[in-house]
PDB file of C-alpha atoms in Angstrom:
ATOM      1  CA  GLY A   1     -24.241 -72.940  75.483  1.00  0.00           C
ATOM      2  CA  ALA A   2     -20.781 -73.633  74.802  1.00  0.00           C
ATOM      3  CA  THR A   3     -17.284 -72.776  77.852  1.00  0.00           C
ATOM      4  CA  LEU A   4     -15.030 -70.507  75.894  1.00  0.00           C
ATOM      5  CA  PRO A   5     -12.316 -70.474  74.660  1.00  0.00           C
ATOM      6  CA  VAL A   6     -12.997 -74.300  72.855  1.00  0.00           C
ATOM      7  CA  GLY A   7     -10.431 -75.476  71.117  1.00  0.00           C
ATOM      8  CA  ALA A   8      -7.011 -76.247  71.308  1.00  0.00           C
ATOM      9  CA  PRO A   9      -4.805 -73.920  72.290  1.00  0.00           C
ATOM     10  CA  MET A  10      -2.959 -71.673  70.687  1.00  0.00           C
ATOM     11  CA  ALA A  11       0.633 -70.317  69.814  1.00  0.00           C
ATOM     12  CA  PRO A  12       1.487 -67.175  69.299  1.00  0.00           C
ATOM     13  CA  SER A  13       1.946 -65.656  66.311  1.00  0.00           C
ATOM     14  CA  ASN A  14       4.785 -63.874  66.876  1.00  0.00           C
ATOM     15  CA  PRO A  15       7.611 -66.615  68.526  1.00  0.00           C
ATOM     16  CA  HIS A  16       8.685 -65.181  71.956  1.00  0.00           C
ATOM     17  CA  VAL A  17      10.456 -67.107  74.017  1.00  0.00           C
ATOM     18  CA  GLU A  18       7.984 -67.163  77.193  1.00  0.00           C
ATOM     19  CA  ALA A  19      10.725 -68.709  80.150  1.00  0.00           C
ATOM     20  CA  VAL A  20      14.406 -68.943  80.509  1.00  0.00           C
ATOM     21  CA  GLU A  21      14.990 -71.420  83.971  1.00  0.00           C
ATOM     22  CA  ARG A  22      18.576 -72.353  84.572  1.00  0.00           C
ATOM     23  CA  ASP A  23      19.505 -75.571  87.215  1.00  0.00           C
ATOM     24  CA  ALA A  24      22.227 -77.926  87.657  1.00  0.00           C
ATOM     25  CA  SER A  25      21.323 -79.737  84.045  1.00  0.00           C
ATOM     26  CA  GLY A  26      21.461 -76.241  82.308  1.00  0.00           C
ATOM     27  CA  VAL A  27      19.148 -73.672  81.187  1.00  0.00           C
ATOM     28  CA  THR A  28      16.193 -74.842  79.266  1.00  0.00           C
ATOM     29  CA  VAL A  29      14.968 -72.371  76.978  1.00  0.00           C
ATOM     30  CA  ARG A  30      10.596 -72.655  76.959  1.00  0.00           C
ATOM     31  CA  PHE A  31       8.618 -71.167  73.941  1.00  0.00           C
ATOM     32  CA  TRP A  32       4.995 -71.830  72.662  1.00  0.00           C
ATOM     33  CA  ALA A  33       5.656 -73.561  68.921  1.00  0.00           C
ATOM     34  CA  ASP A  34       3.230 -72.768  66.149  1.00  0.00           C
ATOM     35  CA  SER A  35       2.284 -76.191  63.795  1.00  0.00           C
ATOM     36  CA  GLU A  36       3.416 -74.496  61.072  1.00  0.00           C
ATOM     37  CA  ARG A  37       6.003 -72.545  61.811  1.00  0.00           C
ATOM     38  CA  SER A  38      10.118 -74.033  62.347  1.00  0.00           C
ATOM     39  CA  TYR A  39      12.255 -71.975  64.998  1.00  0.00           C
ATOM     40  CA  THR A  40      16.198 -71.944  65.909  1.00  0.00           C
ATOM     41  CA  VAL A  41      16.934 -71.197  68.962  1.00  0.00           C
ATOM     42  CA  GLN A  42      20.579 -69.486  69.725  1.00  0.00           C
ATOM     43  CA  SER A  43      22.222 -68.094  71.986  1.00  0.00           C
ATOM     44  CA  SER A  44      25.618 -65.310  73.323  1.00  0.00           C
ATOM     45  CA  ASP A  45      27.237 -64.357  75.792  1.00  0.00           C
ATOM     46  CA  ARG A  46      26.735 -60.960  74.589  1.00  0.00           C
ATOM     47  CA  ALA A  47      23.320 -58.909  73.919  1.00  0.00           C
ATOM     48  CA  SER A  48      24.632 -57.566  71.151  1.00  0.00           C
ATOM     49  CA  GLY A  49      28.037 -57.135  68.543  1.00  0.00           C
ATOM     50  CA  GLY A  50      28.461 -60.929  70.274  1.00  0.00           C
ATOM     51  CA  THR A  51      28.655 -64.165  68.000  1.00  0.00           C
ATOM     52  CA  TRP A  52      25.357 -66.162  67.750  1.00  0.00           C
ATOM     53  CA  SER A  53      25.529 -70.258  68.080  1.00  0.00           C
ATOM     54  CA  LYS A  54      22.469 -73.152  67.218  1.00  0.00           C
ATOM     55  CA  VAL A  55      21.669 -74.410  69.941  1.00  0.00           C
ATOM     56  CA  ALA A  56      18.258 -76.547  68.902  1.00  0.00           C
ATOM     57  CA  ASP A  57      16.033 -76.710  65.349  1.00  0.00           C
ATOM     58  CA  VAL A  58      12.154 -76.898  66.986  1.00  0.00           C
ATOM     59  CA  TYR A  59      10.582 -78.646  63.581  1.00  0.00           C
ATOM     60  CA  PRO A  60       6.661 -78.094  62.845  1.00  0.00           C
ATOM     61  CA  GLN A  61       3.773 -81.185  63.910  1.00  0.00           C
ATOM     62  CA  LEU A  62       0.871 -81.700  64.307  1.00  0.00           C
ATOM     63  CA  LEU A  63      -0.753 -79.817  67.018  1.00  0.00           C
ATOM     64  CA  PRO A  64       0.964 -76.312  68.525  1.00  0.00           C
ATOM     65  CA  ARG A  65       2.925 -76.840  72.232  1.00  0.00           C
ATOM     66  CA  ARG A  66       5.288 -75.714  74.414  1.00  0.00           C
ATOM     67  CA  VAL A  67       8.275 -76.394  73.765  1.00  0.00           C
ATOM     68  CA  GLY A  68      11.680 -76.628  76.320  1.00  0.00           C
ATOM     69  CA  ILE A  69      15.130 -76.662  74.672  1.00  0.00           C
ATOM     70  CA  LEU A  70      17.876 -77.493  76.953  1.00  0.00           C
ATOM     71  CA  ASP A  71      21.539 -75.935  77.083  1.00  0.00           C
ATOM     72  CA  VAL A  72      24.095 -77.477  79.429  1.00  0.00           C
ATOM     73  CA  VAL A  73      25.774 -74.331  80.699  1.00  0.00           C
ATOM     74  CA  SER A  74      27.734 -74.177  83.075  1.00  0.00           C
ATOM     75  CA  SER A  75      26.282 -72.871  86.508  1.00  0.00           C
ATOM     76  CA  ASP A  76      28.458 -69.249  85.998  1.00  0.00           C
ATOM     77  CA  THR A  77      28.140 -68.881  82.526  1.00  0.00           C
ATOM     78  CA  VAL A  78      25.944 -65.606  81.782  1.00  0.00           C
ATOM     79  CA  ARG A  79      24.454 -66.098  78.242  1.00  0.00           C
ATOM     80  CA  PHE A  80      21.738 -64.453  76.295  1.00  0.00           C
ATOM     81  CA  TYR A  81      18.983 -66.460  74.085  1.00  0.00           C
ATOM     82  CA  ARG A  82      16.502 -65.555  70.616  1.00  0.00           C
ATOM     83  CA  LEU A  83      14.488 -67.176  69.006  1.00  0.00           C
ATOM     84  CA  ILE A  84      14.411 -67.234  64.563  1.00  0.00           C
ATOM     85  CA  SER A  85      11.740 -68.362  62.846  1.00  0.00           C
ATOM     86  CA  PRO A  86      11.723 -69.883  60.521  1.00  0.00           C
ATOM     87  CA  ALA A  87      14.748 -72.093  61.012  1.00  0.00           C
ATOM     88  CA  GLU A  88      17.876 -71.265  59.714  1.00  0.00           C
ATOM     89  CA  PRO A  89      20.500 -73.146  57.449  1.00  0.00           C
TER      90      PRO A  89
END
């Protein structure tokens, strides 16, 4: 008999940020990236009504993977993050 689950970890079908971690280097945004999708991580100083700026793009690779994107900001900076799929130009 097989022990379940069998196979590689699966990325969620709806992209979402799993964790946001702040340290001396800045803020790291973590999420699972599907092997068949591209993503754009954006940040803003306001949750609504602000201007969103691209932090990074994540492109498909062979297997799903957990991604950590570092946004280098000072410790007193307020940031909101969002994850968009497919990646924006």
